[in-house]
mmCIF file of C-alpha atoms in Angstrom:
data_model
loop_
_atom_site.group_PDB
_atom_site.id
_atom_site.type_symbol
_atom_site.label_atom_id
_atom_site.label_comp_id
_atom_site.label_asym_id
_atom_site.label_seq_id
_atom_site.Cartn_x
_atom_site.Cartn_y
_atom_site.Cartn_z
ATOM 1 C CA MET A 1028 3.501 23.523 22.335
ATOM 2 C CA SER A 1029 0.821 24.813 24.651
ATOM 3 C CA SER A 1030 -1.721 25.324 21.870
ATOM 4 C CA MET A 1031 -1.599 21.683 21.048
ATOM 5 C CA GLU A 1032 -1.536 20.302 24.621
ATOM 6 C CA GLU A 1033 -5.293 19.491 24.705
ATOM 7 C CA GLN A 1034 -5.743 18.723 21.042
ATOM 8 C CA GLN A 1035 -5.320 15.165 19.872
ATOM 9 C CA VAL A 1036 -3.315 14.863 16.706
ATOM 10 C CA MET A 1037 -4.693 11.693 15.126
ATOM 11 C CA MET A 1038 -3.058 9.465 12.473
ATOM 12 C CA VAL A 1039 -6.116 10.000 10.271
ATOM 13 C CA ASP A 1040 -9.458 11.651 10.963
ATOM 14 C CA LEU A 1041 -12.205 9.723 9.211
ATOM 15 C CA VAL A 1042 -15.029 11.480 11.082
ATOM 16 C CA GLY A 1043 -13.731 14.863 10.082
ATOM 17 C CA GLU A 1044 -13.414 13.641 6.487
ATOM 18 C CA TYR A 1045 -17.038 12.534 6.492
ATOM 19 C CA HIS A 1046 -18.284 15.915 7.737
ATOM 20 C CA GLU A 1047 -16.245 17.595 4.990
ATOM 21 C CA ILE A 1048 -18.181 15.746 2.282
ATOM 22 C CA LYS A 1049 -21.251 14.784 4.304
ATOM 23 C CA ASP A 1050 -23.920 15.963 1.812
ATOM 24 C CA GLU A 1051 -22.285 14.062 -1.088
ATOM 25 C CA ILE A 1052 -21.920 10.915 0.952
ATOM 26 C CA ASP A 1053 -25.447 11.051 2.339
ATOM 27 C CA GLU A 1054 -26.860 11.462 -1.133
ATOM 28 C CA ALA A 1055 -24.831 8.482 -2.473
ATOM 29 C CA VAL A 1056 -25.978 6.265 0.393
ATOM 30 C CA HIS A 1057 -29.623 7.317 -0.037
ATOM 31 C CA ARG A 1058 -29.391 6.605 -3.789
ATOM 32 C CA VAL A 1059 -28.224 3.030 -3.169
ATOM 33 C CA VAL A 1060 -30.835 2.331 -0.481
ATOM 34 C CA GLU A 1061 -33.588 3.643 -2.742
ATOM 35 C CA SER A 1062 -32.353 1.546 -5.649
ATOM 36 C CA GLY A 1063 -32.692 -1.763 -3.764
ATOM 37 C CA HIS A 1064 -29.503 -3.065 -5.478
ATOM 38 C CA PHE A 1065 -26.693 -3.802 -3.031
ATOM 39 C CA ILE A 1066 -24.235 -6.239 -4.627
ATOM 40 C CA LEU A 1067 -22.333 -5.377 -7.822
ATOM 41 C CA GLY A 1068 -24.769 -3.736 -10.288
ATOM 42 C CA GLU A 1069 -24.761 -0.262 -11.913
ATOM 43 C CA GLU A 1070 -23.075 1.509 -8.988
ATOM 44 C CA VAL A 1071 -20.113 -0.856 -9.032
ATOM 45 C CA GLU A 1072 -19.868 -0.788 -12.804
ATOM 46 C CA ALA A 1073 -19.831 3.027 -12.762
ATOM 47 C CA PHE A 1074 -17.080 3.081 -10.099
ATOM 48 C CA GLU A 1075 -15.054 0.536 -12.125
ATOM 49 C CA HIS A 1076 -15.249 2.691 -15.245
ATOM 50 C CA GLU A 1077 -14.302 5.881 -13.333
ATOM 51 C CA VAL A 1078 -11.226 4.209 -11.748
ATOM 52 C CA ALA A 1079 -10.234 2.767 -15.081
ATOM 53 C CA ARG A 1080 -10.211 6.282 -16.535
ATOM 54 C CA TYR A 1081 -8.333 7.617 -13.529
ATOM 55 C CA LEU A 1082 -5.617 4.925 -13.665
ATOM 56 C CA GLY A 1083 -5.440 4.677 -17.445
ATOM 57 C CA VAL A 1084 -6.056 0.913 -17.450
ATOM 58 C CA ARG A 1085 -8.464 -1.211 -19.602
ATOM 59 C CA HIS A 1086 -10.028 -3.315 -16.859
ATOM 60 C CA THR A 1087 -11.004 -2.739 -13.256
ATOM 61 C CA ILE A 1088 -12.796 -5.419 -11.219
ATOM 62 C CA GLY A 1089 -14.317 -4.470 -7.909
ATOM 63 C CA VAL A 1090 -13.844 -7.136 -5.169
ATOM 64 C CA ALA A 1091 -14.587 -7.517 -1.491
ATOM 65 C CA SER A 1092 -11.133 -6.536 -0.077
ATOM 66 C CA GLY A 1093 -7.527 -5.912 -0.868
ATOM 67 C CA SER A 1094 -6.673 -9.326 0.515
ATOM 68 C CA ASP A 1095 -9.109 -10.866 -1.938
ATOM 69 C CA ALA A 1096 -7.680 -8.804 -4.798
ATOM 70 C CA LEU A 1097 -4.244 -10.413 -4.158
ATOM 71 C CA LEU A 1098 -5.767 -13.878 -3.864
ATOM 72 C CA LEU A 1099 -7.835 -13.497 -7.064
ATOM 73 C CA ALA A 1100 -4.909 -12.119 -9.012
ATOM 74 C CA LEU A 1101 -2.755 -15.133 -8.143
ATOM 75 C CA MET A 1102 -5.621 -17.515 -8.801
ATOM 76 C CA ALA A 1103 -6.155 -15.978 -12.265
ATOM 77 C CA LEU A 1104 -2.449 -16.503 -12.921
ATOM 78 C CA ASP A 1105 -2.862 -20.185 -11.977
ATOM 79 C CA ILE A 1106 -0.378 -19.922 -9.070
ATOM 80 C CA GLY A 1107 -0.556 -23.079 -6.984
ATOM 81 C CA PRO A 1108 1.285 -25.861 -5.158
ATOM 82 C CA GLY A 1109 4.990 -26.083 -6.021
ATOM 83 C CA ASP A 1110 5.178 -22.523 -7.393
ATOM 84 C CA LYS A 1111 7.295 -19.775 -5.934
ATOM 85 C CA VAL A 1112 6.448 -16.069 -5.783
ATOM 86 C CA ILE A 1113 9.094 -13.443 -5.043
ATOM 87 C CA THR A 1114 8.019 -10.649 -2.739
ATOM 88 C CA THR A 1115 9.075 -8.427 0.149
ATOM 89 C CA PRO A 1116 9.101 -9.369 3.801
ATOM 90 C CA PHE A 1117 8.096 -5.789 4.718
ATOM 91 C CA SER A 1118 4.418 -5.583 4.082
ATOM 92 C CA PHE A 1119 1.026 -6.374 5.559
ATOM 93 C CA PHE A 1120 0.232 -10.047 6.188
ATOM 94 C CA ALA A 1121 -2.043 -10.369 3.205
ATOM 95 C CA THR A 1122 0.753 -10.016 0.665
ATOM 96 C CA ALA A 1123 2.299 -13.357 1.663
ATOM 97 C CA SER A 1124 -0.833 -15.096 2.927
ATOM 98 C CA ALA A 1125 -2.379 -15.021 -0.535
ATOM 99 C CA VAL A 1126 0.634 -16.946 -1.807
ATOM 100 C CA VAL A 1127 0.614 -19.521 0.924
ATOM 101 C CA ARG A 1128 -3.223 -20.055 0.781
ATOM 102 C CA LEU A 1129 -2.753 -21.282 -2.743
ATOM 103 C CA GLY A 1130 -0.041 -23.729 -1.761
ATOM 104 C CA ALA A 1131 2.787 -21.708 -3.249
ATOM 105 C CA THR A 1132 5.966 -20.509 -1.466
ATOM 106 C CA PRO A 1133 6.797 -16.842 -0.836
ATOM 107 C CA VAL A 1134 10.438 -16.009 -1.591
ATOM 108 C CA PHE A 1135 11.330 -13.090 0.670
ATOM 109 C CA CYS A 1136 13.949 -10.927 -1.000
ATOM 110 C CA ASP A 1137 15.349 -7.874 0.734
ATOM 111 C CA ILE A 1138 14.286 -4.221 0.760
ATOM 112 C CA ASP A 1139 16.000 -0.985 -0.122
ATOM 113 C CA PRO A 1140 16.575 0.643 3.306
ATOM 114 C CA ARG A 1141 15.994 4.107 1.902
ATOM 115 C CA THR A 1142 12.593 3.554 0.278
ATOM 116 C CA PHE A 1143 11.525 0.461 2.328
ATOM 117 C CA ASP A 1144 10.437 -1.104 -0.996
ATOM 118 C CA LEU A 1145 11.551 -4.353 -2.563
ATOM 119 C CA ASP A 1146 15.214 -4.091 -3.685
ATOM 120 C CA PRO A 1147 15.712 -5.020 -7.324
ATOM 121 C CA GLY A 1148 19.316 -5.963 -6.556
ATOM 122 C CA SER A 1149 18.196 -8.573 -4.046
ATOM 123 C CA VAL A 1150 15.692 -10.011 -6.559
ATOM 124 C CA ARG A 1151 18.406 -10.125 -9.234
ATOM 125 C CA ARG A 1152 20.830 -11.952 -6.942
ATOM 126 C CA TYR A 1153 18.197 -14.567 -6.097
ATOM 127 C CA LEU A 1154 17.183 -15.169 -9.709
ATOM 128 C CA GLU A 1155 20.842 -15.411 -10.894
ATOM 129 C CA ALA A 1156 21.674 -17.931 -8.192
ATOM 130 C CA SER A 1157 18.460 -19.939 -7.736
ATOM 131 C CA TYR A 1158 16.014 -19.517 -10.637
ATOM 132 C CA THR A 1159 13.930 -22.569 -11.591
ATOM 133 C CA PRO A 1160 10.734 -22.697 -13.685
ATOM 134 C CA ALA A 1161 8.882 -22.974 -10.409
ATOM 135 C CA VAL A 1162 9.416 -19.221 -9.879
ATOM 136 C CA LYS A 1163 6.247 -17.901 -11.485
ATOM 137 C CA ALA A 1164 5.570 -14.375 -10.222
ATOM 138 C CA LEU A 1165 6.841 -11.247 -8.531
ATOM 139 C CA ILE A 1166 4.826 -9.113 -6.091
ATOM 140 C CA PRO A 1167 6.379 -5.657 -5.565
ATOM 141 C CA VAL A 1168 4.622 -3.713 -2.776
ATOM 142 C CA HIS A 1169 4.357 0.013 -3.177
ATOM 143 C CA LEU A 1170 4.776 0.565 0.520
ATOM 144 C CA TYR A 1171 3.601 3.777 2.336
ATOM 145 C CA GLY A 1172 2.486 5.295 -1.008
ATOM 146 C CA GLN A 1173 5.785 5.251 -2.963
ATOM 147 C CA CYS A 1174 6.098 2.983 -6.031
ATOM 148 C CA CYS A 1175 8.898 0.483 -6.179
ATOM 149 C CA ASP A 1176 11.672 1.050 -8.647
ATOM 150 C CA MET A 1177 9.776 -0.816 -11.360
ATOM 151 C CA ASP A 1178 11.982 -0.652 -14.428
ATOM 152 C CA PRO A 1179 14.676 -3.080 -13.135
ATOM 153 C CA LEU A 1180 11.966 -5.359 -11.721
ATOM 154 C CA LEU A 1181 10.086 -5.411 -15.055
ATOM 155 C CA GLU A 1182 13.394 -6.135 -16.835
ATOM 156 C CA LEU A 1183 13.975 -9.104 -14.504
ATOM 157 C CA ALA A 1184 10.421 -10.278 -15.045
ATOM 158 C CA ARG A 1185 10.847 -10.252 -18.835
ATOM 159 C CA LYS A 1186 14.151 -12.047 -18.628
ATOM 160 C CA TYR A 1187 12.833 -14.834 -16.340
ATOM 161 C CA ASN A 1188 9.231 -14.933 -17.685
ATOM 162 C CA LEU A 1189 7.639 -13.823 -14.425
ATOM 163 C CA LYS A 1190 4.206 -12.290 -14.024
ATOM 164 C CA VAL A 1191 4.246 -8.996 -12.053
ATOM 165 C CA VAL A 1192 1.482 -8.480 -9.467
ATOM 166 C CA GLU A 1193 1.541 -4.961 -8.012
ATOM 167 C CA ASP A 1194 0.377 -4.711 -4.439
ATOM 168 C CA CYS A 1195 -1.095 -1.265 -4.567
ATOM 169 C CA ALA A 1196 -2.975 -1.391 -1.257
ATOM 170 C CA GLN A 1197 -1.226 1.816 -0.088
ATOM 171 C CA SER A 1198 -0.553 3.517 -3.418
ATOM 172 C CA PHE A 1199 -3.744 4.718 -5.038
ATOM 173 C CA GLY A 1200 -2.713 7.802 -7.078
ATOM 174 C CA SER A 1201 0.980 7.085 -6.798
ATOM 175 C CA THR A 1202 3.017 7.251 -9.982
ATOM 176 C CA TYR A 1203 6.290 5.899 -11.309
ATOM 177 C CA LYS A 1204 7.771 7.797 -14.245
ATOM 178 C CA GLY A 1205 4.295 9.182 -14.938
ATOM 179 C CA HIS A 1206 2.579 5.836 -14.821
ATOM 180 C CA GLN A 1207 -0.114 5.130 -12.258
ATOM 181 C CA SER A 1208 0.439 2.277 -9.851
ATOM 182 C CA GLY A 1209 -1.769 -0.641 -10.777
ATOM 183 C CA GLY A 1210 -1.081 -0.186 -14.479
ATOM 184 C CA ILE A 1211 2.629 -0.905 -14.607
ATOM 185 C CA GLY A 1212 2.802 -4.728 -14.120
ATOM 186 C CA ASP A 1213 0.557 -7.445 -15.439
ATOM 187 C CA ILE A 1214 -2.052 -7.018 -12.748
ATOM 188 C CA GLY A 1215 -2.692 -4.639 -9.845
ATOM 189 C CA CYS A 1216 -4.342 -5.120 -6.490
ATOM 190 C CA PHE A 1217 -5.938 -2.295 -4.505
ATOM 191 C CA SER A 1218 -7.421 -2.087 -1.036
ATOM 192 C CA PHE A 1219 -10.200 0.391 -0.110
ATOM 193 C CA PHE A 1220 -9.852 -0.150 3.612
ATOM 194 C CA PRO A 1221 -11.172 3.032 5.331
ATOM 195 C CA THR A 1222 -7.727 4.553 6.066
ATOM 196 C CA LYS A 1223 -6.310 4.103 2.530
ATOM 197 C CA ASN A 1224 -5.721 6.927 0.099
ATOM 198 C CA LEU A 1225 -9.101 6.092 -1.341
ATOM 199 C CA GLY A 1226 -11.014 4.461 1.477
ATOM 200 C CA ALA A 1227 -14.488 2.976 1.764
ATOM 201 C CA TYR A 1228 -16.696 2.790 4.870
ATOM 202 C CA GLY A 1229 -15.864 -0.871 5.185
ATOM 203 C CA ASP A 1230 -13.874 -3.403 3.288
ATOM 204 C CA GLY A 1231 -13.384 -3.297 -0.483
ATOM 205 C CA GLY A 1232 -10.821 -3.832 -3.136
ATOM 206 C CA MET A 1233 -10.059 -3.887 -6.846
ATOM 207 C CA VAL A 1234 -8.058 -5.760 -9.443
ATOM 208 C CA THR A 1235 -6.670 -3.869 -12.411
ATOM 209 C CA THR A 1236 -5.145 -5.052 -15.614
ATOM 210 C CA ASN A 1237 -4.659 -4.297 -19.313
ATOM 211 C CA ASP A 1238 -4.985 -8.006 -20.161
ATOM 212 C CA ASP A 1239 -8.391 -8.978 -21.484
ATOM 213 C CA ASP A 1240 -8.114 -12.664 -20.553
ATOM 214 C CA LEU A 1241 -6.870 -11.978 -17.063
ATOM 215 C CA ALA A 1242 -9.729 -9.571 -16.530
ATOM 216 C CA GLU A 1243 -12.337 -12.075 -17.632
ATOM 217 C CA HIS A 1244 -10.769 -14.711 -15.416
ATOM 218 C CA VAL A 1245 -10.867 -12.490 -12.335
ATOM 219 C CA ARG A 1246 -14.480 -11.525 -13.021
ATOM 220 C CA MET A 1247 -15.429 -15.200 -13.171
ATOM 221 C CA LEU A 1248 -13.448 -16.162 -10.052
ATOM 222 C CA ARG A 1249 -15.000 -13.403 -7.906
ATOM 223 C CA VAL A 1250 -18.478 -14.909 -8.350
ATOM 224 C CA HIS A 1251 -17.746 -18.501 -7.452
ATOM 225 C CA GLY A 1252 -16.079 -19.287 -10.790
ATOM 226 C CA ALA A 1253 -19.266 -18.687 -12.776
ATOM 227 C CA ARG A 1254 -19.789 -16.701 -15.957
ATOM 228 C CA ARG A 1255 -23.538 -17.611 -15.830
ATOM 229 C CA LYS A 1256 -25.472 -17.952 -12.621
ATOM 230 C CA TYR A 1257 -25.367 -21.522 -11.215
ATOM 231 C CA HIS A 1258 -22.863 -22.641 -13.867
ATOM 232 C CA HIS A 1259 -19.496 -22.943 -12.212
ATOM 233 C CA GLU A 1260 -16.444 -23.509 -14.407
ATOM 234 C CA GLU A 1261 -13.876 -23.225 -11.634
ATOM 235 C CA LEU A 1262 -13.636 -23.142 -7.869
ATOM 236 C CA GLY A 1263 -13.837 -19.400 -7.431
ATOM 237 C CA ILE A 1264 -14.709 -17.489 -4.312
ATOM 238 C CA ASN A 1265 -17.432 -15.021 -3.209
ATOM 239 C CA SER A 1266 -15.709 -11.606 -3.440
ATOM 240 C CA ARG A 1267 -17.940 -8.906 -4.839
ATOM 241 C CA LEU A 1268 -17.704 -5.213 -4.102
ATOM 242 C CA ASP A 1269 -21.052 -3.993 -2.697
ATOM 243 C CA ALA A 1270 -22.941 -1.089 -4.211
ATOM 244 C CA MET A 1271 -22.921 0.996 -1.074
ATOM 245 C CA GLN A 1272 -19.127 1.004 -0.888
ATOM 246 C CA ALA A 1273 -18.852 1.735 -4.614
ATOM 247 C CA ALA A 1274 -21.186 4.769 -4.249
ATOM 248 C CA ILE A 1275 -19.092 6.098 -1.323
ATOM 249 C CA LEU A 1276 -15.895 5.550 -3.244
ATOM 250 C CA ARG A 1277 -17.245 7.305 -6.282
ATOM 251 C CA VAL A 1278 -17.739 10.401 -4.094
ATOM 252 C CA LYS A 1279 -14.256 10.215 -2.618
ATOM 253 C CA LEU A 1280 -12.607 9.576 -6.017
ATOM 254 C CA LYS A 1281 -13.583 13.119 -7.056
ATOM 255 C CA HIS A 1282 -11.616 14.472 -4.074
ATOM 256 C CA VAL A 1283 -8.585 12.133 -3.988
ATOM 257 C CA ASP A 1284 -6.214 14.273 -6.021
ATOM 258 C CA GLN A 1285 -6.888 17.371 -3.931
ATOM 259 C CA TRP A 1286 -6.457 15.379 -0.744
ATOM 260 C CA THR A 1287 -3.183 13.822 -1.990
ATOM 261 C CA GLU A 1288 -1.738 17.148 -2.891
ATOM 262 C CA ARG A 1289 -2.565 18.437 0.631
ATOM 263 C CA LYS A 1290 -0.710 15.439 2.094
ATOM 264 C CA ARG A 1291 2.288 16.175 -0.021
ATOM 265 C CA VAL A 1292 2.308 19.770 1.351
ATOM 266 C CA LEU A 1293 2.212 18.376 4.838
ATOM 267 C CA ALA A 1294 5.031 15.911 4.020
ATOM 268 C CA ALA A 1295 7.088 18.822 2.773
ATOM 269 C CA ALA A 1296 6.421 20.580 6.096
ATOM 270 C CA TYR A 1297 7.575 17.593 8.001
ATOM 271 C CA ASP A 1298 10.665 17.393 5.845
ATOM 272 C CA LYS A 1299 11.551 21.014 6.402
ATOM 273 C CA GLU A 1300 11.003 20.699 10.161
ATOM 274 C CA LEU A 1301 12.945 17.492 10.611
ATOM 275 C CA SER A 1302 15.602 17.295 7.909
ATOM 276 C CA THR A 1303 18.161 19.195 10.084
ATOM 277 C CA LEU A 1304 18.036 16.374 12.609
ATOM 278 C CA ASP A 1305 20.945 14.005 11.867
ATOM 279 C CA TRP A 1306 19.531 11.291 14.182
ATOM 280 C CA LEU A 1307 16.419 10.580 12.113
ATOM 281 C CA GLN A 1308 15.682 9.905 8.463
ATOM 282 C CA VAL A 1309 12.779 11.690 6.790
ATOM 283 C CA PRO A 1310 11.036 9.809 3.923
ATOM 284 C CA TYR A 1311 13.266 9.332 0.939
ATOM 285 C CA VAL A 1312 11.453 10.051 -2.335
ATOM 286 C CA MET A 1313 12.780 8.723 -5.652
ATOM 287 C CA PRO A 1314 12.830 11.549 -8.180
ATOM 288 C CA GLU A 1315 10.817 9.452 -10.658
ATOM 289 C CA CYS A 1316 7.981 8.874 -8.171
ATOM 290 C CA ARG A 1317 4.915 10.787 -6.997
ATOM 291 C CA HIS A 1318 4.669 9.770 -3.357
ATOM 292 C CA THR A 1319 1.075 9.862 -2.032
ATOM 293 C CA TYR A 1320 2.023 9.509 1.666
ATOM 294 C CA HIS A 1321 -0.403 6.838 2.701
ATOM 295 C CA GLN A 1322 1.975 6.923 5.616
ATOM 296 C CA CYS A 1323 4.735 9.458 6.491
ATOM 297 C CA THR A 1324 7.276 7.046 7.913
ATOM 298 C CA ILE A 1325 10.581 8.230 9.460
ATOM 299 C CA LYS A 1326 13.415 6.220 10.877
ATOM 300 C CA VAL A 1327 14.631 6.885 14.409
ATOM 301 C CA PRO A 1328 17.268 5.139 16.540
ATOM 302 C CA ALA A 1329 15.821 1.796 17.461
ATOM 303 C CA GLU A 1330 16.753 2.056 21.115
ATOM 304 C CA ARG A 1331 14.921 5.400 21.375
ATOM 305 C CA ARG A 1332 11.795 4.607 19.442
ATOM 306 C CA ALA A 1333 9.594 3.690 22.458
ATOM 307 C CA THR A 1334 10.749 6.810 24.264
ATOM 308 C CA ILE A 1335 10.002 8.971 21.313
ATOM 309 C CA GLN A 1336 6.563 7.458 20.874
ATOM 310 C CA GLU A 1337 5.807 8.063 24.534
ATOM 311 C CA ALA A 1338 6.884 11.661 24.311
ATOM 312 C CA LEU A 1339 4.632 12.213 21.325
ATOM 313 C CA ALA A 1340 1.764 10.453 23.038
ATOM 314 C CA GLN A 1341 2.175 12.651 26.075
ATOM 315 C CA ALA A 1342 1.776 15.649 23.739
ATOM 316 C CA GLY A 1343 -1.457 14.171 22.338
ATOM 317 C CA ILE A 1344 0.174 12.964 19.112
ATOM 318 C CA GLN A 1345 -0.615 9.498 17.776
ATOM 319 C CA THR A 1346 1.984 7.395 15.987
ATOM 320 C CA GLN A 1347 2.059 3.858 14.671
ATOM 321 C CA VAL A 1348 4.621 1.248 13.694
ATOM 322 C CA TYR A 1349 3.996 -0.320 10.322
ATOM 323 C CA TYR A 1350 5.115 -3.115 10.657
ATOM 324 C CA PRO A 1351 6.573 -4.286 13.979
ATOM 325 C CA GLU A 1352 7.421 -7.810 12.701
ATOM 326 C CA PRO A 1353 8.611 -8.619 9.136
ATOM 327 C CA LEU A 1354 6.782 -11.390 7.337
ATOM 328 C CA HIS A 1355 9.752 -13.840 7.318
ATOM 329 C CA ARG A 1356 9.613 -13.849 11.139
ATOM 330 C CA GLN A 1357 5.871 -14.496 11.410
ATOM 331 C CA PRO A 1358 5.275 -17.976 12.959
ATOM 332 C CA CYS A 1359 2.684 -18.954 10.379
ATOM 333 C CA PHE A 1360 5.229 -18.630 7.550
ATOM 334 C CA SER A 1361 8.173 -20.227 9.349
ATOM 335 C CA ASP A 1362 8.035 -23.496 7.413
ATOM 336 C CA LYS A 1363 6.399 -22.126 4.294
ATOM 337 C CA GLN A 1364 8.929 -19.655 2.964
ATOM 338 C CA GLU A 1365 12.216 -19.300 1.211
ATOM 339 C CA LEU A 1366 14.739 -16.759 2.495
ATOM 340 C CA PRO A 1367 17.606 -16.367 0.046
ATOM 341 C CA GLU A 1368 19.683 -13.765 1.964
ATOM 342 C CA GLU A 1369 20.589 -13.169 5.633
ATOM 343 C CA PRO A 1370 21.004 -10.866 7.371
ATOM 344 C CA LEU A 1371 18.377 -8.691 5.711
ATOM 345 C CA ASN A 1372 18.244 -4.924 5.634
ATOM 346 C CA VAL A 1373 14.622 -5.321 6.742
ATOM 347 C CA ASP A 1374 15.727 -6.680 10.145
ATOM 348 C CA ALA A 1375 17.671 -3.467 10.732
ATOM 349 C CA VAL A 1376 14.849 -1.206 9.438
ATOM 350 C CA VAL A 1377 11.926 -2.696 11.340
ATOM 351 C CA PRO A 1378 12.953 -1.578 14.860
ATOM 352 C CA SER A 1379 13.468 1.936 13.593
ATOM 353 C CA VAL A 1380 10.415 2.874 11.551
ATOM 354 C CA LEU A 1381 7.797 5.207 12.985
ATOM 355 C CA SER A 1382 4.762 6.586 11.147
ATOM 356 C CA LEU A 1383 3.622 10.086 11.930
ATOM 357 C CA PRO A 1384 0.136 11.541 11.663
ATOM 358 C CA MET A 1385 -0.765 11.979 7.947
ATOM 359 C CA SER A 1386 -4.100 13.071 6.747
ATOM 360 C CA HIS A 1387 -5.317 15.746 4.349
ATOM 361 C CA SER A 1388 -7.257 17.323 7.200
ATOM 362 C CA LEU A 1389 -4.101 17.742 9.316
ATOM 363 C CA SER A 1390 -3.085 21.361 9.946
ATOM 364 C CA LEU A 1391 0.369 22.815 9.537
ATOM 365 C CA SER A 1392 0.267 23.680 13.263
ATOM 366 C CA ALA A 1393 -0.111 19.966 13.977
ATOM 367 C CA THR A 1394 2.977 19.087 11.903
ATOM 368 C CA ASN A 1395 4.830 21.879 13.673
ATOM 369 C CA ALA A 1396 3.748 20.384 17.038
ATOM 370 C CA VAL A 1397 5.131 17.010 15.967
ATOM 371 C CA GLY A 1398 8.294 18.681 14.875
ATOM 372 C CA GLU A 1399 8.676 20.490 18.200
ATOM 373 C CA VAL A 1400 8.550 17.270 20.129
ATOM 374 C CA LEU A 1401 11.046 15.489 17.843
ATOM 375 C CA CYS A 1402 13.385 18.488 17.828
ATOM 376 C CA SER A 1403 13.412 18.477 21.629
ATOM 377 C CA PHE A 1404 15.313 15.135 21.547
ATOM 378 C CA SER A 1405 19.049 15.297 21.741
ATOM 379 C CA CYS A 1406 20.664 12.079 20.429
ATOM 380 C CA GLN A 1407 24.366 11.629 20.940
ATOM 381 C CA GLN A 1408 24.921 9.850 17.653
ATOM 382 C CA PRO A 1409 23.411 10.302 14.211
ATOM 383 C CA LEU A 1410 21.163 7.560 12.744
ATOM 384 C CA CYS A 1411 23.184 4.505 11.757
ATOM 385 C CA THR A 1412 24.118 4.536 8.038
ATOM 386 C CA SER A 1413 25.151 0.929 7.805
ATOM 387 C CA ASN A 1414 23.638 -1.333 5.109
ATOM 388 C CA GLY A 1415 23.073 1.739 2.978
ATOM 389 C CA CYS A 1416 20.598 3.273 5.448
ATOM 390 C CA LEU A 1417 21.005 6.956 4.521
ATOM 391 C CA HIS A 1418 19.574 9.686 6.612
ATOM 392 C CA SER A 1419 18.310 13.142 5.851
ATOM 393 C CA ALA A 1420 21.293 14.244 3.835
ATOM 394 C CA SER A 1421 20.223 11.777 1.184
ATOM 395 C CA THR A 1422 16.627 12.766 0.847
ATOM 396 C CA ALA A 1423 15.334 13.799 -2.514
ATOM 397 C CA PRO A 1424 12.816 16.570 -3.244
ATOM 398 C CA LEU A 1425 9.168 15.658 -3.424
ATOM 399 C CA GLY A 1426 8.530 13.813 -6.656
#
């Protein structure tokens, strides 16, 4: 451990990433400044086309943020007051806030405690017991970089005539049965927040779809509901991806697959180092998925998490908890939600999750250092396996 004592192991190293591709980034920024075109325009259109080819979708619409991508997707689907949208309580705030901002009600179904993603069984139980025509859409969140189990969700969506809005904020490059996230449901929503798999140097987002009408609707809504300047057909919003971010993202897009494969190597190193510890759960990967490891999130005994974080911090190793409070327990949603099941698996999972450093620039010596600290713990009991929470013995090989 001595070699790592004075070296900070960061969750992600954006400065190091910049220096790795500095010449390409500087050229892209200079190109935009020299052009004098800073909002939408040729740079954004080129980026949209390049992402469409990468994802294998017909339409990509650059917007101002991942939060706006969700809002615009729901607006384009005419979600509004009185409607209900099924989603997960284990996600970033924006997933549910987009629903509530439009006057609709988020229905928080439960998660699969192995993958942390929305549980199709919980969705099915809700629909069988409580479906009404007010239930209009389903938002699966591909959390931490692993796609949800989409086939049973799509089957439920067809049966109950629901639109499927993929929250792909953490899953750029992730696949399910060979299909890229963002091209599986009716519409996909990406975030280009700087720490994402494909991250800008500021905010940015994208809506993806294979539906011509939906694409046209989103394009209109992102510019104040206007197809022609100063002619407003609907109450849209101002949500345009700027050219500078698009140019930077075009550079990074060329590297994203190489960076993702490096993260998968690092995840495998973590798995090898930690899978012998019966008191923690390494990330479970569904065989049909390509996990991109936006986060490498383990489960530890809830009563020891703070102690484990402190030990890692003392060794110069950063960790984070994503997310410390589930959405159904956020005060702002307390009177604006529907909660069909209790207790939820998510309430047992939240106190136990811990995200380890994960960046393509991370060294194997850094993952070994993390492993050394975790292996130094001696827990008297293995991780609880109640509610289907399976630990390392249940992990699958990298997909």
